[in-house]
XYZ file of C-alpha atoms in Angstrom:
698
model
C -25.396 -8.078 -89.180
C -24.151 -11.680 -88.531
C -20.917 -10.509 -87.342
C -22.846 -7.767 -85.050
C -25.259 -10.381 -83.849
C -21.913 -12.892 -82.799
C -20.142 -10.052 -80.721
C -22.724 -9.633 -78.887
C -22.950 -12.954 -78.575
C -19.937 -13.194 -77.385
C -20.293 -10.006 -75.537
C -23.235 -12.042 -73.373
C -21.603 -15.155 -72.817
C -18.032 -13.156 -71.619
C -20.437 -11.392 -69.246
C -21.985 -15.268 -68.382
C -18.273 -16.631 -67.665
C -16.998 -13.340 -65.521
C -20.570 -13.770 -63.449
C -19.761 -17.265 -62.577
C -16.405 -17.471 -62.320
C -16.736 -14.568 -59.803
C -19.876 -16.538 -58.069
C -16.961 -18.950 -57.795
C -14.341 -16.864 -56.776
C -16.825 -16.150 -53.976
C -17.647 -19.204 -53.090
C -14.224 -19.866 -52.192
C -13.753 -16.674 -50.105
C -16.844 -17.466 -48.177
C -14.970 -21.124 -47.270
C -11.419 -19.781 -46.767
C -12.894 -16.431 -44.369
C -15.029 -19.104 -42.539
C -11.681 -21.527 -42.040
C -9.953 -18.537 -40.969
C -12.440 -17.278 -38.024
C -12.830 -20.768 -36.929
C -9.113 -20.725 -36.508
C -9.246 -17.049 -34.697
C -11.653 -18.423 -32.384
C -9.304 -21.436 -31.982
C -6.362 -19.271 -31.328
C -8.397 -16.594 -29.104
C -9.317 -20.177 -27.155
C -5.608 -21.109 -26.560
C -4.611 -17.429 -26.339
C -6.807 -17.065 -23.397
C -6.316 -20.414 -21.653
C -2.828 -19.288 -21.784
C -3.891 -16.433 -20.255
C -5.096 -17.474 -17.440
C -2.826 -20.396 -16.667
C 0.255 -17.741 -16.707
C -0.062 -14.991 -14.427
C 2.256 -13.544 -16.472
C 0.237 -12.790 -19.536
C -0.614 -9.151 -19.428
C 1.161 -7.893 -16.666
C 4.618 -7.910 -16.162
C 6.846 -6.595 -13.191
C 9.342 -4.263 -14.530
C 9.912 -2.196 -11.061
C 9.261 -1.260 -7.860
C 9.599 1.835 -5.059
C 9.411 -0.552 -1.876
C 11.431 1.806 0.930
C 8.095 0.815 3.235
C 10.219 -1.444 6.031
C 6.834 -1.058 8.020
C 6.383 -0.214 11.355
C 9.699 -0.457 14.093
C 9.720 -1.933 16.883
C 13.558 -1.927 18.552
C 16.725 -0.976 17.345
C 20.082 -2.779 17.974
C 23.417 -0.984 16.571
C 26.622 -2.302 16.044
C 29.595 -1.944 13.516
C 28.391 1.323 12.095
C 24.960 -0.794 11.080
C 21.745 -0.058 13.030
C 19.430 -3.455 13.326
C 15.538 -2.310 12.894
C 13.352 -4.951 13.933
C 9.752 -4.338 13.089
C 7.333 -6.303 9.934
C 11.129 -8.358 10.002
C 13.948 -6.671 10.278
C 15.668 -4.050 8.147
C 19.789 -3.288 8.138
C 21.007 0.447 7.571
C 24.227 1.636 7.476
C 24.947 4.661 9.406
C 28.763 4.809 9.199
C 28.099 8.453 8.521
C 24.919 8.597 11.369
C 24.444 12.275 9.146
C 23.566 10.508 5.611
C 22.312 6.521 6.111
C 21.275 4.260 4.081
C 19.078 1.125 3.614
C 21.401 -2.341 2.740
C 19.349 -5.043 3.630
C 15.672 -6.783 4.681
C 15.066 -10.045 6.133
C 10.687 -10.594 5.915
C 8.395 -13.742 5.796
C 5.163 -14.075 3.250
C 3.149 -15.081 7.059
C 4.088 -11.604 8.371
C 6.773 -11.585 10.746
C 5.690 -9.340 13.661
C 9.528 -8.655 15.556
C 9.255 -7.283 18.632
C 12.786 -7.971 20.368
C 16.350 -7.896 18.531
C 20.156 -8.826 19.687
C 22.834 -8.853 17.287
C 26.658 -10.854 18.088
C 28.914 -11.615 15.436
C 27.150 -11.493 12.394
C 23.840 -13.046 13.933
C 20.981 -11.901 14.448
C 18.804 -13.047 16.804
C 14.510 -11.868 16.229
C 11.814 -12.242 18.596
C 8.461 -10.996 18.514
C 4.713 -11.909 18.023
C 3.448 -15.642 17.102
C 7.200 -15.917 15.619
C 9.087 -17.432 17.768
C 12.760 -16.960 17.575
C 14.741 -16.361 14.109
C 18.427 -16.788 13.984
C 19.603 -14.419 10.686
C 23.298 -14.733 9.842
C 23.646 -10.860 8.953
C 27.191 -11.489 7.419
C 25.782 -10.148 4.211
C 23.770 -7.179 5.284
C 22.182 -7.170 1.953
C 21.278 -10.765 1.740
C 19.895 -11.233 5.007
C 19.767 -14.924 5.389
C 17.330 -17.438 7.796
C 19.723 -19.909 9.739
C 17.129 -21.406 12.103
C 14.006 -21.192 13.929
C 12.754 -21.889 17.521
C 9.013 -22.222 17.840
C 6.399 -20.444 15.538
C 3.670 -20.022 17.934
C 4.804 -18.382 20.562
C 4.854 -14.421 21.658
C 8.601 -13.102 22.774
C 9.250 -9.490 23.810
C 12.620 -9.306 24.617
C 15.862 -11.041 24.013
C 19.872 -11.308 25.280
C 22.207 -13.069 24.456
C 25.421 -14.122 26.390
C 27.563 -16.523 25.144
C 26.389 -19.677 24.368
C 22.852 -19.054 25.383
C 20.119 -16.968 24.876
C 17.526 -14.821 27.273
C 13.679 -14.409 26.413
C 10.762 -13.432 27.588
C 7.502 -14.802 26.979
C 4.916 -12.958 27.311
C 3.024 -13.337 29.766
C 4.460 -15.403 32.456
C 7.498 -17.390 31.192
C 11.558 -16.489 30.939
C 12.881 -19.033 29.207
C 16.638 -19.964 29.202
C 17.925 -21.515 24.870
C 21.068 -23.023 24.417
C 22.083 -21.307 20.947
C 25.985 -23.003 21.171
C 24.146 -25.203 17.772
C 22.224 -21.926 15.596
C 21.190 -24.412 13.191
C 19.613 -26.501 16.579
C 18.525 -23.945 19.715
C 17.494 -26.107 22.705
C 15.403 -24.968 25.424
C 16.736 -25.737 28.982
C 15.139 -24.206 31.205
C 11.774 -22.282 32.000
C 10.807 -19.963 34.835
C 7.743 -18.672 35.912
C 8.233 -14.676 36.734
C 6.144 -12.620 39.133
C 2.596 -11.988 38.036
C 3.168 -9.971 35.133
C 1.229 -10.074 32.521
C 3.141 -7.574 30.175
C 7.131 -8.648 29.809
C 8.744 -5.774 28.785
C 12.390 -6.239 28.769
C 15.160 -8.042 30.154
C 19.237 -7.169 31.063
C 21.344 -9.870 31.519
C 25.268 -9.545 33.197
C 27.251 -11.537 35.498
C 24.941 -14.295 35.654
C 22.174 -12.310 37.017
C 18.926 -11.460 34.699
C 17.310 -7.983 35.647
C 13.548 -8.657 34.083
C 11.385 -5.716 33.311
C 7.494 -6.160 34.268
C 5.730 -3.465 32.623
C 3.373 -1.953 35.822
C 4.794 -5.544 37.809
C 7.373 -4.054 38.317
C 11.210 -6.027 38.100
C 12.728 -9.157 38.989
C 16.173 -10.259 39.601
C 16.726 -14.064 38.850
C 20.151 -16.079 39.364
C 21.171 -17.524 36.089
C 24.976 -18.638 37.070
C 23.595 -22.167 36.764
C 21.124 -21.913 32.754
C 18.973 -25.506 33.750
C 18.367 -24.111 36.630
C 17.354 -20.221 37.458
C 16.732 -19.232 40.947
C 14.284 -16.070 41.320
C 16.236 -13.965 43.876
C 14.197 -11.210 44.228
C 10.315 -9.497 42.893
C 10.153 -5.568 43.168
C 6.033 -5.044 42.291
C 6.335 -1.321 43.967
C 8.097 -0.191 40.821
C 6.846 0.607 37.155
C 9.661 -1.338 35.120
C 9.363 -1.150 31.022
C 13.289 -0.970 30.265
C 16.558 -1.832 32.194
C 20.123 -1.498 32.119
C 22.924 -2.721 34.860
C 26.293 -0.878 35.169
C 28.627 -2.683 37.442
C 26.256 -2.365 41.111
C 23.505 0.021 39.440
C 20.340 -0.851 37.490
C 18.260 2.278 35.827
C 15.120 1.201 35.720
C 12.432 3.712 33.148
C 8.947 3.162 33.328
C 5.490 5.419 33.728
C 7.982 6.681 37.409
C 9.641 8.200 35.042
C 14.236 7.020 36.101
C 14.690 5.096 38.824
C 18.184 4.352 40.549
C 18.600 0.836 42.067
C 21.566 -0.123 44.137
C 21.755 -3.842 43.380
C 24.522 -4.818 45.108
C 22.292 -6.589 47.331
C 20.719 -8.143 44.720
C 17.552 -9.936 47.193
C 17.424 -6.571 48.510
C 18.080 -3.575 45.633
C 17.904 0.134 47.356
C 16.518 2.992 45.478
C 19.408 5.861 45.620
C 17.461 8.521 43.183
C 14.588 9.218 41.160
C 13.927 11.627 38.442
C 10.502 12.270 36.837
C 9.749 12.022 32.982
C 6.444 11.669 31.238
C 6.476 8.078 29.789
C 9.688 7.288 29.897
C 9.751 3.931 27.561
C 13.275 2.676 26.980
C 16.880 2.928 28.241
C 20.487 3.337 26.759
C 23.551 4.346 28.973
C 26.601 4.983 28.548
C 29.820 6.854 30.277
C 27.411 8.599 33.026
C 24.524 9.421 30.756
C 21.242 7.015 30.858
C 19.614 7.819 27.026
C 15.453 7.739 27.890
C 13.241 7.132 24.885
C 9.802 8.144 26.316
C 6.460 8.421 24.021
C 4.667 11.700 23.233
C 8.611 13.921 24.460
C 11.307 12.491 21.663
C 14.370 11.987 23.717
C 15.274 12.611 27.253
C 19.479 12.586 28.593
C 19.986 12.212 32.277
C 22.884 12.966 33.955
C 24.448 10.440 36.623
C 27.784 10.903 36.944
C 26.763 10.871 40.372
C 23.821 8.514 40.676
C 22.658 9.662 43.997
C 22.082 12.650 42.430
C 20.447 12.063 39.061
C 19.216 15.119 36.821
C 17.906 15.821 33.254
C 20.729 17.303 31.167
C 18.978 17.951 28.053
C 16.364 17.207 25.482
C 15.795 16.544 21.774
C 11.889 17.525 21.913
C 8.987 15.795 19.443
C 6.169 14.697 18.198
C 7.495 11.687 18.171
C 6.594 8.337 20.102
C 10.284 6.993 21.035
C 9.530 3.515 21.013
C 13.310 1.697 21.577
C 16.986 3.372 22.055
C 20.473 2.259 21.193
C 23.523 5.013 21.508
C 27.131 5.027 19.322
C 29.878 7.050 20.403
C 28.292 10.448 19.718
C 24.962 9.532 18.247
C 21.848 8.123 19.505
C 19.544 6.244 17.344
C 15.959 6.158 18.206
C 12.561 4.119 17.040
C 9.894 6.291 16.224
C 6.377 5.305 16.324
C 5.287 4.792 13.855
C 7.655 4.009 11.674
C 11.399 5.227 11.004
C 14.126 5.812 13.313
C 15.696 9.228 14.421
C 19.402 9.992 14.755
C 20.466 12.115 17.120
C 24.092 14.430 18.105
C 24.474 13.870 21.402
C 28.323 15.760 21.520
C 26.560 18.403 23.747
C 24.042 16.264 26.311
C 22.620 19.543 26.621
C 21.587 20.344 23.539
C 21.666 17.170 21.647
C 19.817 18.232 18.063
C 18.553 15.568 15.194
C 20.881 14.918 12.543
C 19.210 12.617 10.384
C 16.192 10.135 10.415
C 15.447 6.960 8.435
C 12.012 6.342 7.313
C 10.836 2.767 7.149
C 8.212 3.854 5.607
C 4.408 3.565 5.710
C 1.837 1.692 3.323
C 1.881 2.451 -0.111
C -2.234 3.415 -0.701
C -3.077 5.611 -3.303
C -0.697 6.041 -6.479
C -1.275 8.760 -9.933
C 1.097 9.549 -12.261
C 2.001 12.382 -14.253
C 4.607 12.787 -16.905
C 6.956 10.074 -15.476
C 6.767 11.420 -11.984
C 4.568 8.953 -9.531
C 2.936 10.751 -6.515
C 2.216 8.059 -3.888
C 0.027 8.459 -0.958
C 2.518 6.254 1.441
C 0.208 6.336 4.778
C 1.905 6.980 8.021
C 5.087 7.740 5.974
C 3.116 10.898 4.173
C 3.216 12.159 0.089
C 6.396 10.217 -1.689
C 7.031 12.569 -4.891
C 8.736 9.252 -7.086
C 10.965 10.095 -10.502
C 9.876 6.526 -12.674
C 10.993 7.693 -16.389
C 13.667 4.352 -15.066
C 11.215 1.911 -14.638
C 14.608 -0.260 -12.887
C 15.420 2.352 -11.041
C 12.827 4.736 -8.947
C 14.444 7.621 -7.428
C 12.792 9.648 -4.704
C 12.558 13.184 -6.030
C 11.023 14.613 -2.672
C 8.838 13.677 0.954
C 6.453 15.765 2.821
C 5.714 14.108 6.266
C 2.255 14.839 7.706
C 1.888 15.981 11.566
C -0.393 14.830 14.544
C -3.708 16.350 14.167
C -4.108 17.106 17.783
C -1.128 17.152 20.136
C -2.815 14.414 22.265
C -2.936 12.122 18.812
C -1.029 9.064 19.468
C 0.013 9.080 15.652
C 0.527 11.384 13.162
C -1.880 11.703 10.176
C -1.863 8.881 7.166
C -1.703 10.038 4.086
C -4.626 8.004 2.108
C -5.077 9.128 -0.584
C -3.926 12.125 -3.719
C -5.242 13.717 -6.632
C -3.394 16.412 -8.772
C -5.228 19.482 -10.107
C -3.012 22.129 -12.007
C 0.322 22.697 -10.208
C -1.237 21.650 -7.088
C -1.507 17.713 -5.090
C -4.442 17.461 -2.654
C -3.213 14.675 -0.152
C -6.285 12.770 1.744
C -4.984 12.784 5.357
C -6.669 9.972 7.703
C -6.716 10.401 11.596
C -8.226 9.051 14.774
C -10.800 11.079 16.805
C -13.360 9.916 19.479
C -13.138 6.232 17.842
C -13.875 7.692 14.277
C -11.697 7.974 11.381
C -12.120 11.757 10.242
C -10.098 13.227 7.098
C -8.787 16.418 5.480
C -6.983 17.551 2.550
C -3.682 19.254 2.381
C -3.026 20.967 -0.602
C 0.380 21.075 -1.338
C 2.606 23.332 -4.056
C 4.502 21.199 -6.699
C 5.832 23.489 -8.959
C 9.301 22.348 -7.478
C 8.848 18.694 -7.492
C 12.359 18.800 -5.544
C 10.641 21.140 -2.983
C 7.555 20.864 -2.459
C 5.578 22.731 0.344
C 1.897 21.984 2.356
C -0.281 25.971 1.710
C -3.360 24.783 3.510
C -5.500 22.289 5.465
C -9.638 22.386 4.393
C -12.729 20.019 4.348
C -12.835 18.234 7.632
C -15.580 15.526 7.099
C -15.876 11.925 8.196
C -14.671 8.950 5.973
C -14.203 11.085 2.998
C -13.960 8.061 -0.365
C -13.722 10.189 -3.207
C -12.900 13.591 -4.769
C -13.231 14.857 -8.764
C -12.177 18.200 -10.466
C -14.292 20.092 -12.762
C -12.559 22.960 -14.334
C -12.352 25.447 -10.666
C -13.879 22.953 -8.645
C -13.892 19.936 -6.374
C -16.286 17.776 -6.006
C -15.767 15.881 -2.534
C -18.329 12.217 -1.425
C -17.631 11.440 2.380
C -19.436 9.399 4.843
C -22.256 11.709 5.222
C -22.201 14.596 2.412
C -21.757 15.675 -1.105
C -19.493 18.404 -0.874
C -18.871 21.023 -3.834
C -16.090 23.313 -3.401
C -14.366 26.670 -5.256
C -11.280 26.326 -5.877
C -10.307 29.697 -7.206
C -8.568 30.388 -3.837
C -5.938 27.759 -4.026
C -5.402 28.733 -0.199
C -8.347 28.823 1.158
C -11.279 26.806 -0.777
C -14.305 27.571 -0.271
C -17.673 25.369 0.484
C -20.341 26.218 -2.005
C -22.689 23.413 -1.870
C -23.211 20.452 0.291
C -26.087 17.651 -0.143
C -26.896 14.716 2.532
C -29.514 12.107 2.140
C -29.515 10.840 -1.190
C -25.555 11.427 -1.359
C -24.821 10.146 1.970
C -22.697 7.423 1.962
C -20.906 8.383 -0.839
C -18.332 5.810 -2.421
C -17.357 7.110 -6.046
C -18.215 9.966 -8.474
C -17.005 10.405 -11.957
C -18.378 13.127 -14.203
C -19.214 14.145 -18.161
C -20.479 17.073 -19.450
C -22.978 18.262 -16.705
C -24.143 14.707 -14.956
C -22.281 13.608 -12.195
C -22.768 9.562 -11.634
C -22.470 9.087 -7.455
C -21.753 5.346 -6.314
C -23.257 5.568 -2.704
C -23.726 2.138 -0.251
C -27.789 2.800 -1.562
C -27.891 2.587 -5.757
C -25.912 4.099 -8.670
C -27.026 7.567 -8.865
C -27.287 9.939 -12.126
C -27.503 13.363 -10.968
C -27.476 16.445 -13.131
C -24.655 18.867 -11.855
C -25.281 22.075 -14.538
C -25.499 23.842 -11.741
C -22.990 22.321 -8.911
C -25.607 25.667 -6.413
C -28.171 22.680 -7.242
C -27.542 18.882 -8.233
C -30.552 17.107 -9.108
C -30.808 13.007 -8.784
C -32.508 12.418 -12.481
C -32.474 8.638 -11.628
C -31.993 5.765 -9.534
C -30.314 2.405 -10.318
C -29.603 -1.051 -8.399
C -30.986 0.070 -5.564
C -29.711 -3.910 -4.702
C -26.019 -3.330 -5.100
C -23.402 -1.222 -3.706
C -21.372 0.691 -6.279
C -18.220 0.688 -4.664
C -16.172 2.211 -8.022
C -17.021 4.154 -10.928
C -14.528 4.645 -14.142
C -15.774 6.525 -17.354
C -13.659 5.388 -20.838
C -14.728 5.838 -24.668
C -18.700 6.261 -24.073
C -18.736 3.763 -21.273
C -19.011 3.525 -17.719
C -17.757 0.900 -15.710
C -19.108 -0.168 -12.101
C -17.045 -2.169 -9.542
C -20.191 -3.346 -7.589
C -20.151 -5.771 -4.283
C -23.498 -7.709 -2.938
C -24.483 -5.971 0.738
C -23.042 -7.753 3.880
C -21.212 -10.374 0.731
C -18.124 -8.022 0.277
C -16.431 -11.249 -1.801
C -19.738 -11.403 -4.164
C -18.635 -8.612 -6.995
C -19.607 -7.564 -10.214
C -18.040 -5.652 -12.820
C -20.864 -4.142 -15.332
C -20.323 -2.176 -18.494
C -23.262 0.968 -19.995
C -22.822 2.384 -22.428
C -23.347 6.407 -21.710
C -23.517 8.216 -25.332
C -26.514 8.840 -23.570
C -25.026 10.029 -20.756
C -28.218 10.600 -18.727
C -29.807 7.188 -19.625
C -26.829 4.792 -19.034
C -27.325 1.320 -20.637
C -26.376 -2.082 -19.575
C -24.004 -4.112 -22.421
C -22.298 -6.601 -20.198
C -21.102 -8.129 -16.455
C -19.371 -10.690 -14.719
C -20.160 -12.023 -11.339
C -16.510 -12.767 -9.553
C -15.977 -14.029 -5.535
C -12.703 -12.420 -4.371
C -12.451 -10.509 -1.053
C -12.409 -7.020 -0.672
C -12.324 -5.660 -3.864
C -12.195 -2.091 -3.629
C -10.427 -0.149 -6.703
C -10.726 -0.075 -10.545
C -8.897 1.361 -13.258
C -10.348 1.066 -16.742
C -6.969 1.708 -19.310
C -7.252 1.219 -23.306
C -10.135 -0.950 -22.790
C -8.517 -3.399 -20.248
C -10.372 -3.438 -17.009
C -7.861 -3.518 -13.430
C -8.928 -4.013 -9.767
C -7.691 -4.708 -7.216
C -8.637 -7.373 -4.072
C -6.866 -7.960 -1.500
C -3.616 -9.933 -2.460
C -4.839 -10.408 -6.242
C -4.489 -8.039 -8.940
C -7.076 -9.019 -11.420
C -7.354 -7.964 -15.506
C -11.222 -7.915 -17.391
C -11.494 -7.281 -20.821
C -14.847 -6.979 -22.989
C -14.799 -8.478 -25.639
C -16.141 -8.038 -29.420
C -19.214 -10.216 -28.280
C -20.025 -7.084 -25.574
C -19.095 -9.964 -22.613
C -16.219 -9.619 -19.456
C -14.341 -12.068 -18.797
C -11.261 -12.198 -16.883
C -8.243 -12.804 -18.302
C -5.548 -12.192 -15.906
C -4.523 -12.299 -12.117
C -1.352 -11.670 -10.318
C -1.071 -12.446 -6.732
C 1.136 -10.529 -4.236
C 1.877 -11.068 -0.760
C 0.370 -7.901 0.612
C -2.904 -5.334 0.039
C -3.317 -3.959 -3.519
C -4.750 -0.478 -3.105
C -5.093 1.959 -5.633
C -4.304 2.052 -9.292
C -2.995 4.220 -12.529
C -1.764 3.788 -15.584
C 0.149 5.730 -18.308
C 1.025 4.590 -21.545
C 1.988 0.968 -21.333
C 2.399 0.951 -17.594
C 0.624 -0.032 -14.942
C 1.600 1.395 -11.051
C -0.334 -0.109 -8.105
C -0.136 1.007 -4.662
C 0.574 -1.832 -2.570
C 0.473 -1.743 1.290
C 4.547 -3.126 2.513
C 5.636 -2.931 -1.548
C 4.937 0.401 -1.192
C 5.224 1.137 -5.569
C 4.714 -1.523 -7.812
C 4.737 -0.428 -11.688
C 3.937 -3.473 -14.546
C 4.420 -3.065 -17.862
C 0.965 -4.022 -19.986
C 1.687 -6.826 -22.183
C -1.683 -7.128 -23.577
C -3.592 -5.134 -26.640
C -7.298 -6.239 -26.276
C -9.592 -6.298 -28.519
C -11.224 -2.950 -30.353
C -15.579 -3.068 -29.320
C -18.376 -1.996 -31.192
C -19.851 -3.535 -34.558
C -17.622 -6.329 -36.182
C -17.892 -5.694 -40.181
C -16.626 -8.430 -42.682
C -15.570 -8.146 -45.911
C -18.643 -8.191 -49.098
C -17.383 -10.973 -50.530
C -15.648 -10.096 -53.884
C -18.130 -12.342 -56.387
C -21.403 -10.276 -54.860
C -19.320 -6.730 -55.154
C -19.352 -8.230 -58.843
C -22.975 -8.547 -59.472
C -23.815 -5.771 -57.653
C -21.502 -3.469 -60.324
C -22.283 -5.591 -63.226
C -25.983 -5.602 -62.845
C -25.704 -1.441 -62.024
C -23.816 -1.065 -65.044
C -26.319 -3.361 -67.486
C -29.185 -1.323 -65.706
C -27.465 2.149 -66.538
C -26.671 1.621 -70.056
C -30.546 0.141 -70.425
C -31.580 4.079 -68.732
C -29.026 5.498 -71.309
C -30.384 3.981 -74.189
C -33.832 5.228 -73.767
């Protein structure tokens, strides 16, 4: 018995010692865990601070497709290169006119709007709106370099260079002459007030005489043989003069009156010797007895002037483009067209000119959606561009789809503003101006063959369409006045089966989960029952004092970008728990101030918002709070955003398509379970075991 009691005592003592040991171990673990948590918080704080300081912390640019060279205004062709003026300078290789390709570009961060260009001896002279004069070294066309500039705040319309002097037309009264013998330091030598012109158009200088086109104010002829003292010889106000070219003693003038041929043997009293009626004549080029005219809405017209007194139309290349400027080299004419790009026309047969090629200066990257390493970019006036983005550092074009004018009388082609994917079809949202309002409709494009997409129908004209979502064979479309529902069973003619106005008007964003449709209008956030698309019902209305611009859904979360009415720079990103889809519960939000925050994308817990020239990155913390963790600043507007695996794709005006690698893993959201102290586990196990034994003995 004693021995047995000793054994029992030993077992009790050993259990007691084990319990004490486990309690000590538990205390040590708790302290260590506390230190680790504190250390983790400190590290996270430092990481957040570093993230906010370093704009590359989350987003790392890895690729771009940039053929958005902006609008085009003028063109100059020299030595197998075409120099296109517009938003800066674009240089194109035209050694094979039927296969032009991009060489280089000169742009400036503060927007350089170039109106006129002249190139000589590997130097390009650019003039434009509020830009003054830029002198650019183009000896390496892939890398144009600024040599110097002259006045940044003056509006110049055109430039002509001859010898050591540059002759400039300034909007709206002045003809100026600069000494450019030192390209690094151009100096004004004289200035002359011309006619009563308010819209100077162009000029031509020959043998010490300047011919100045003054639009509806006619043509001025100026003696510039002494550059320091230009003398006005004559004013010809009866003419409408948009552009002028002089050959020998004949001046060829184009304008709203068509083509006028003047004999300028007598510079004081030029004589009109012939006239050809051509609608909207805008710019002129001359070569060996033929005049080539770019005209609004009519494309290009060729006039035979081998007999100047009997000028007659030889041929034309009709198209629905607005010819802005024109140049000729050998058997080809190079015509800059509105709004962007250049047409190259084979004029070897002057009676039947044919378009040989075109160079698209692009539009404005406005929206992008990516599927299976293929990006579909709504490229503004540049149409739809389909890109292979498998190799992020070397993006290539698979195909392009251009869209014409909504009406023949329209000034511009329709603009591709947004793109949506449905099965093997791309729905491109087109926009045009009609009666001073912006209208939209969809173009449905078959993209089964990515190298040969084709439009199969247009439908759904509405005022200001803002968003669209697909649900099985239904399409929900939100616009300024309506919420529309289309049946897509017949893809060649989608059928409108329901439309709702009043409470659904001024719709900004749509998202759907199950039978619940979330609608962001300019009045409130609506939660709707869409189980029957023919009878969508509003279940609840939230946040009537805010404007929900964008809605995104991910993992039982709804993310909403709000702006304050009348204060577009006062924004709020709000996160809702939507496990109960009919009753979203606010769990966190953050107020921030950025101008025109417009587009929202959520990817793996990270929230991306585009804001004019900023791309913002937010995250939801483990405490269900929202914090700004990164900001990437661009030169121009950021628009729509999409994400694919570890990459973010951003449509950006002028920049086309930007691709970022997402270099950040957000913290897991939800309840955070800590380890239960080991000692406590030991005590629970021992107590449970002891009770089990007692129960067994009983």
